[in-house]
Amino acid sequence: MGGRTLLVTGGTGGLGSATARLCASRGAQVVIADLDADAGTALAKDIRADGGEAAFVRTDVTDEAQVKAMVAFAVDTFGGLHGAFNNAGIDNGHKTILEADLAHWQQNLAVNLTGVFLCLKYEIEHMIATGTSGAIVNTSSTAGAVGCANAVAYISAKHGVVGLTRSTAVDYSAKGIRVNAVLPGAVNTPMLEGALEDKAFAEMVARSHPIGRVGQAPEVAETVAWLLSDAAAFVTGACVSVDGGFTTQ
Ligand SMILES: NC(=O)c1ccc[n+]([C@@H]2O[C@H](COP(=O)([O-])OP(=O)(O)OC[C@H]3O[C@@H](n4cnc5c(N)ncnc54)[C@H](O)[C@@H]3O)[C@@H](O)[C@H]2O)c1
């Protein structure tokens, strides 16, 4: 990854920060994008203290102008853009279609689906305009592969990320831009840690994964880093499960 600039959205969260740290340790110049400016500034400082290269740009991925500015920041700061992990996401509550009002639906899709659309659009635009070969990974979920109860908006958004991944891979792979997705199972990150404090719930979630436990963020980061690297040069349009066997059942 040496000499390559990599954007990570949701970069201060569990999966984003693990991936930013791992890729920086392998030589990437990492641009951390997130809503949380304090955490982002601290993470970039930490990576630099460990000898890596990193910068933070506050970005709301639902805002088109901010996404354009995020890509411009990466290019201005490090001289190019070679990869991205479009990973920012939210869990805004668990609802069936009868419980979900339009605001719930729109909030979920704005971050989890439109955010990925906007990031892909401006990352690919830059790569095409500059003739850069690139690799992009989007974060879907097991929720992008199968249904589950009380999650109509999240399931729909994460299935949409699979569609965005496949369609952009078909459109741009011949132009040197690979696009893949990771589909994590339950992973111990800030998004889940509150729920996992309930011991009975935590045991139920662990049992629902054939491997018998939830995942850890560095385990997902390893797969993302591989997909972003030349070791995955023939992999595009793939939706890679990192889920302890959850979706094999
Ligand atoms: N943790 C899991 O079990 C799990 C499983 C499958 C998929 N995922 C997905 O993984 C991704 C990362 O989640 P995580 O588990 O690391 O959770 P997390 O809550 O630790 O991280 C999410 C990050 O996204 C950021 N974010 C939220 N809205 C944003 C916006 N509008 N613009 C920019 N940044 C924004 C948050 O500030 C946070 O840093 C999400 O897309 C999530 O849906 C998580």
GROMACS .gro file of C-alpha atoms and ligand atoms in nm:
model
  293
    1MET     CA    1   0.000   0.000   0.000
    2GLY     CA    2   0.307   0.222   0.010
    3GLY     CA    3   0.254   0.558  -0.157
    4ARG     CA    4  -0.119   0.509  -0.200
    5THR     CA    5  -0.378   0.745  -0.060
    6LEU     CA    6  -0.681   0.582   0.097
    7LEU     CA    7  -1.002   0.743   0.220
    8VAL     CA    8  -1.187   0.585   0.513
    9THR     CA    9  -1.536   0.712   0.593
   10GLY     CA   10  -1.680   0.641   0.934
   11GLY     CA   11  -1.307   0.647   0.999
   12THR     CA   12  -1.321   0.702   1.374
   13GLY     CA   13  -1.564   0.416   1.439
   14GLY     CA   14  -1.487   0.054   1.514
   15LEU     CA   15  -1.436  -0.087   1.164
   16GLY     CA   16  -1.310   0.242   1.018
   17SER     CA   17  -1.041   0.309   1.277
   18ALA     CA   18  -0.916  -0.052   1.271
   19THR     CA   19  -0.886  -0.033   0.891
   20ALA     CA   20  -0.723   0.312   0.897
   21ARG     CA   21  -0.463   0.192   1.148
   22LEU     CA   22  -0.393  -0.132   0.958
   23CYS     CA   23  -0.359   0.035   0.618
   24ALA     CA   24  -0.140   0.313   0.760
   25SER     CA   25   0.084   0.049   0.919
   26ARG     CA   26   0.123  -0.100   0.569
   27GLY     CA   27   0.231   0.232   0.419
   28ALA     CA   28  -0.092   0.393   0.298
   29GLN     CA   29  -0.150   0.766   0.341
   30VAL     CA   30  -0.485   0.756   0.517
   31VAL     CA   31  -0.754   1.024   0.509
   32ILE     CA   32  -0.996   0.971   0.796
   33ALA     CA   33  -1.343   1.116   0.729
   34ASP     CA   34  -1.612   1.124   0.995
   35LEU     CA   35  -1.860   1.347   1.176
   36ASP     CA   36  -1.658   1.324   1.498
   37ALA     CA   37  -1.384   1.586   1.466
   38ASP     CA   38  -1.227   1.530   1.809
   39ALA     CA   39  -1.193   1.156   1.759
   40GLY     CA   40  -1.073   1.201   1.399
   41THR     CA   41  -0.807   1.454   1.488
   42ALA     CA   42  -0.686   1.233   1.774
   43LEU     CA   43  -0.676   0.920   1.556
   44ALA     CA   44  -0.476   1.092   1.281
   45LYS     CA   45  -0.232   1.220   1.544
   46ASP     CA   46  -0.200   0.871   1.692
   47ILE     CA   47  -0.128   0.714   1.352
   48ARG     CA   48   0.138   0.979   1.283
   49ALA     CA   49   0.292   0.916   1.626
   50ASP     CA   50   0.321   0.548   1.525
   51GLY     CA   51   0.512   0.652   1.213
   52GLY     CA   52   0.221   0.645   0.967
   53GLU     CA   53   0.073   0.917   0.749
   54ALA     CA   54  -0.280   1.032   0.823
   55ALA     CA   55  -0.503   1.337   0.809
   56PHE     CA   56  -0.860   1.402   0.921
   57VAL     CA   57  -1.137   1.580   0.734
   58ARG     CA   58  -1.474   1.634   0.899
   59THR     CA   59  -1.735   1.501   0.657
   60ASP     CA   60  -2.104   1.424   0.661
   61VAL     CA   61  -2.140   1.162   0.388
   62THR     CA   62  -2.505   1.259   0.333
   63ASP     CA   63  -2.398   1.606   0.212
   64GLU     CA   64  -2.288   1.614  -0.153
   65ALA     CA   65  -2.075   1.929  -0.117
   66GLN     CA   66  -1.892   1.781   0.183
   67VAL     CA   67  -1.825   1.455  -0.002
   68LYS     CA   68  -1.680   1.648  -0.297
   69ALA     CA   69  -1.467   1.849  -0.053
   70MET     CA   70  -1.353   1.525   0.117
   71VAL     CA   71  -1.216   1.388  -0.211
   72ALA     CA   72  -1.054   1.723  -0.291
   73PHE     CA   73  -0.895   1.728   0.058
   74ALA     CA   74  -0.741   1.383   0.003
   75VAL     CA   75  -0.601   1.487  -0.335
   76ASP     CA   76  -0.471   1.823  -0.205
   77THR     CA   77  -0.317   1.671   0.108
   78PHE     CA   78  -0.148   1.364  -0.039
   79GLY     CA   79  -0.146   1.427  -0.414
   80GLY     CA   80  -0.397   1.167  -0.530
   81LEU     CA   81  -0.660   0.912  -0.440
   82HIS     CA   82  -0.604   0.542  -0.499
   83GLY     CA   83  -0.852   0.371  -0.273
   84ALA     CA   84  -1.146   0.413  -0.042
   85PHE     CA   85  -1.335   0.230   0.230
   86ASN     CA   86  -1.690   0.366   0.217
   87ASN     CA   87  -1.792   0.255   0.560
   88ALA     CA   88  -1.983   0.528   0.747
   89GLY     CA   89  -2.310   0.390   0.876
   90ILE     CA   90  -2.579   0.416   1.140
   91ASP     CA   91  -2.824   0.195   1.321
   92ASN     CA   92  -3.118   0.427   1.391
   93GLY     CA   93  -3.344   0.178   1.561
   94HIS     CA   94  -3.526  -0.146   1.491
   95LYS     CA   95  -3.860  -0.117   1.317
   96THR     CA   96  -4.094  -0.314   1.094
   97ILE     CA   97  -4.246  -0.139   0.794
   98LEU     CA   98  -4.558  -0.057   0.998
   99GLU     CA   99  -4.350   0.097   1.276
  100ALA     CA  100  -4.111   0.288   1.048
  101ASP     CA  101  -4.218   0.637   0.950
  102LEU     CA  102  -4.077   0.816   0.648
  103ALA     CA  103  -3.825   1.012   0.859
  104HIS     CA  104  -3.678   0.688   1.002
  105TRP     CA  105  -3.652   0.538   0.652
  106GLN     CA  106  -3.498   0.850   0.500
  107GLN     CA  107  -3.243   0.896   0.780
  108ASN     CA  108  -3.126   0.537   0.748
  109LEU     CA  109  -3.101   0.544   0.370
  110ALA     CA  110  -2.937   0.888   0.367
  111VAL     CA  111  -2.632   0.759   0.557
  112ASN     CA  112  -2.621   0.389   0.476
  113LEU     CA  113  -2.705   0.403   0.105
  114THR     CA  114  -2.697   0.760  -0.034
  115GLY     CA  115  -2.372   0.823   0.156
  116VAL     CA  116  -2.209   0.530  -0.026
  117PHE     CA  117  -2.358   0.650  -0.359
  118LEU     CA  118  -2.208   0.999  -0.313
  119CYS     CA  119  -1.868   0.868  -0.205
  120LEU     CA  120  -1.847   0.626  -0.499
  121LYS     CA  121  -1.957   0.898  -0.741
  122TYR     CA  122  -1.685   1.148  -0.649
  123GLU     CA  123  -1.409   0.892  -0.583
  124ILE     CA  124  -1.467   0.726  -0.922
  125GLU     CA  125  -1.499   1.065  -1.093
  126HIS     CA  126  -1.153   1.161  -0.964
  127MET     CA  127  -0.999   0.825  -1.056
  128ILE     CA  128  -1.141   0.834  -1.410
  129ALA     CA  129  -1.041   1.200  -1.464
  130THR     CA  130  -0.682   1.130  -1.356
  131GLY     CA  131  -0.650   0.781  -1.510
  132THR     CA  132  -0.584   0.635  -1.165
  133SER     CA  133  -0.628   0.262  -1.107
  134GLY     CA  134  -0.820   0.232  -0.785
  135ALA     CA  135  -0.972  -0.009  -0.539
  136ILE     CA  136  -1.286   0.067  -0.340
  137VAL     CA  137  -1.455  -0.133  -0.066
  138ASN     CA  138  -1.806  -0.058   0.058
  139THR     CA  139  -1.942  -0.176   0.392
  140SER     CA  140  -2.261  -0.373   0.358
  141SER     CA  141  -2.356  -0.631   0.622
  142THR     CA  142  -2.509  -0.973   0.664
  143ALA     CA  143  -2.813  -0.743   0.648
  144GLY     CA  144  -2.725  -0.701   0.281
  145ALA     CA  145  -2.751  -1.074   0.217
  146VAL     CA  146  -3.048  -1.195   0.421
  147GLY     CA  147  -3.349  -1.045   0.593
  148CYS     CA  148  -3.392  -1.014   0.966
  149ALA     CA  149  -3.677  -0.905   1.191
  150ASN     CA  150  -3.751  -0.540   1.275
  151ALA     CA  151  -3.494  -0.380   1.048
  152VAL     CA  152  -3.670  -0.281   0.728
  153ALA     CA  153  -3.466   0.032   0.659
  154TYR     CA  154  -3.123  -0.108   0.754
  155ILE     CA  155  -3.182  -0.430   0.558
  156SER     CA  156  -3.297  -0.234   0.254
  157ALA     CA  157  -3.003   0.008   0.269
  158LYS     CA  158  -2.745  -0.269   0.308
  159HIS     CA  159  -2.898  -0.468   0.019
  160GLY     CA  160  -2.871  -0.142  -0.178
  161VAL     CA  161  -2.498  -0.124  -0.100
  162VAL     CA  162  -2.462  -0.468  -0.261
  163GLY     CA  163  -2.637  -0.333  -0.572
  164LEU     CA  164  -2.419  -0.022  -0.582
  165THR     CA  165  -2.109  -0.239  -0.548
  166ARG     CA  166  -2.205  -0.475  -0.829
  167SER     CA  167  -2.322  -0.206  -1.070
  168THR     CA  168  -2.016   0.017  -1.026
  169ALA     CA  169  -1.785  -0.286  -1.052
  170VAL     CA  170  -1.945  -0.379  -1.385
  171ASP     CA  171  -1.923  -0.021  -1.512
  172TYR     CA  172  -1.566   0.062  -1.406
  173SER     CA  173  -1.356  -0.255  -1.364
  174ALA     CA  174  -1.234  -0.241  -1.725
  175LYS     CA  175  -1.122   0.115  -1.653
  176GLY     CA  176  -0.900  -0.010  -1.371
  177ILE     CA  177  -1.128   0.055  -1.075
  178ARG     CA  178  -1.220  -0.249  -0.866
  179VAL     CA  179  -1.524  -0.219  -0.638
  180ASN     CA  180  -1.603  -0.477  -0.372
  181ALA     CA  181  -1.808  -0.499  -0.053
  182VAL     CA  182  -1.756  -0.656   0.287
  183LEU     CA  183  -2.055  -0.808   0.464
  184PRO     CA  184  -1.963  -0.829   0.833
  185GLY     CA  185  -2.160  -1.027   1.084
  186ALA     CA  186  -2.200  -0.889   1.436
  187VAL     CA  187  -1.875  -0.717   1.531
  188ASN     CA  188  -1.785  -0.571   1.867
  189THR     CA  189  -1.774  -0.199   1.784
  190PRO     CA  190  -1.938   0.112   1.936
  191MET     CA  191  -2.242   0.044   1.714
  192LEU     CA  192  -2.313  -0.281   1.899
  193GLU     CA  193  -2.138  -0.251   2.233
  194GLY     CA  194  -2.436  -0.106   2.418
  195ALA     CA  195  -2.659  -0.394   2.306
  196LEU     CA  196  -2.388  -0.651   2.382
  197GLU     CA  197  -2.379  -0.537   2.747
  198ASP     CA  198  -2.701  -0.736   2.786
  199LYS     CA  199  -2.551  -1.078   2.863
  200ALA     CA  200  -2.846  -1.281   2.735
  201PHE     CA  201  -2.853  -1.083   2.409
  202ALA     CA  202  -2.476  -1.117   2.370
  203GLU     CA  203  -2.496  -1.495   2.412
  204MET     CA  204  -2.783  -1.520   2.165
  205VAL     CA  205  -2.589  -1.316   1.907
  206ALA     CA  206  -2.275  -1.527   1.961
  207ARG     CA  207  -2.474  -1.850   1.917
  208SER     CA  208  -2.631  -1.720   1.595
  209HIS     CA  209  -2.284  -1.721   1.436
  210PRO     CA  210  -2.167  -2.081   1.369
  211ILE     CA  211  -1.818  -1.983   1.484
  212GLY     CA  212  -1.971  -1.922   1.828
  213ARG     CA  213  -1.874  -1.560   1.891
  214VAL     CA  214  -1.903  -1.209   1.752
  215GLY     CA  215  -1.623  -1.066   1.539
  216GLN     CA  216  -1.354  -0.814   1.623
  217ALA     CA  217  -1.290  -0.504   1.413
  218PRO     CA  218  -0.931  -0.602   1.313
  219GLU     CA  219  -1.070  -0.923   1.160
  220VAL     CA  220  -1.283  -0.717   0.921
  221ALA     CA  221  -0.998  -0.470   0.862
  222GLU     CA  222  -0.774  -0.753   0.737
  223THR     CA  223  -1.029  -0.844   0.468
  224VAL     CA  224  -1.076  -0.480   0.366
  225ALA     CA  225  -0.700  -0.426   0.344
  226TRP     CA  226  -0.669  -0.737   0.126
  227LEU     CA  227  -0.947  -0.620  -0.108
  228LEU     CA  228  -0.778  -0.279  -0.136
  229SER     CA  229  -0.441  -0.434  -0.218
  230ASP     CA  230  -0.299  -0.573  -0.542
  231ALA     CA  231  -0.322  -0.921  -0.388
  232ALA     CA  232  -0.693  -0.896  -0.480
  233ALA     CA  233  -0.620  -0.772  -0.835
  234PHE     CA  234  -0.870  -1.016  -0.996
  235VAL     CA  235  -1.145  -0.957  -0.739
  236THR     CA  236  -1.417  -0.709  -0.828
  237GLY     CA  237  -1.791  -0.694  -0.772
  238ALA     CA  238  -1.745  -0.943  -0.488
  239CYS     CA  239  -1.955  -0.927  -0.173
  240VAL     CA  240  -1.729  -1.090   0.082
  241SER     CA  241  -1.883  -1.229   0.400
  242VAL     CA  242  -1.680  -1.175   0.717
  243ASP     CA  243  -1.945  -1.318   0.944
  244GLY     CA  244  -1.834  -1.628   1.133
  245GLY     CA  245  -2.061  -1.834   0.906
  246PHE     CA  246  -2.382  -1.642   0.983
  247THR     CA  247  -2.509  -1.639   0.624
  248THR     CA  248  -2.410  -1.999   0.546
  249GLN     CA  249  -2.695  -2.130   0.762
  250LIG     N1  250  -2.066  -0.354   1.413
  250LIG     C1  251  -2.136  -0.443   1.345
  250LIG     O1  252  -2.180  -0.544   1.400
  250LIG     C2  253  -2.160  -0.424   1.198
  250LIG     C3  254  -2.202  -0.534   1.123
  250LIG     C4  255  -2.224  -0.520   0.987
  250LIG     C5  256  -2.204  -0.398   0.927
  250LIG     N2  257  -2.165  -0.292   1.002
  250LIG     C6  258  -2.144  -0.166   0.932
  250LIG     O2  259  -2.009  -0.128   0.950
  250LIG     C7  260  -1.996   0.012   0.932
  250LIG     C8  261  -1.911   0.067   1.044
  250LIG     O3  262  -1.982   0.050   1.165
  250LIG     P1  263  -1.911   0.024   1.305
  250LIG     O4  264  -1.958  -0.107   1.353
  250LIG     O5  265  -1.766   0.052   1.294
  250LIG     O6  266  -1.990   0.132   1.391
  250LIG     P2  267  -1.940   0.267   1.460
  250LIG     O7  268  -2.062   0.327   1.513
  250LIG     O8  269  -1.826   0.238   1.549
  250LIG     O9  270  -1.884   0.353   1.337
  250LIG     C9  271  -1.967   0.423   1.247
  250LIG    C10  272  -1.898   0.554   1.217
  250LIG    O10  273  -1.972   0.622   1.114
  250LIG    C11  274  -1.975   0.760   1.148
  250LIG     N3  275  -2.088   0.825   1.083
  250LIG    C12  276  -2.220   0.810   1.110
  250LIG     N4  277  -2.293   0.889   1.031
  250LIG    C13  278  -2.206   0.955   0.951
  250LIG    C14  279  -2.220   1.053   0.849
  250LIG     N5  280  -2.341   1.099   0.813
  250LIG     N6  281  -2.108   1.099   0.788
  250LIG    C15  282  -1.987   1.054   0.825
  250LIG     N7  283  -1.966   0.963   0.922
  250LIG    C16  284  -2.075   0.915   0.984
  250LIG    C17  285  -1.986   0.764   1.300
  250LIG    O11  286  -1.947   0.887   1.352
  250LIG    C18  287  -1.894   0.649   1.338
  250LIG    O12  288  -1.762   0.692   1.359
  250LIG    C19  289  -2.138   0.065   0.924
  250LIG    O13  290  -2.171   0.088   0.789
  250LIG    C20  291  -2.221  -0.047   0.981
  250LIG    O14  292  -2.353  -0.044   0.931
  250LIG    C21  293  -2.141  -0.302   1.136
   0.00000   0.00000   0.00000
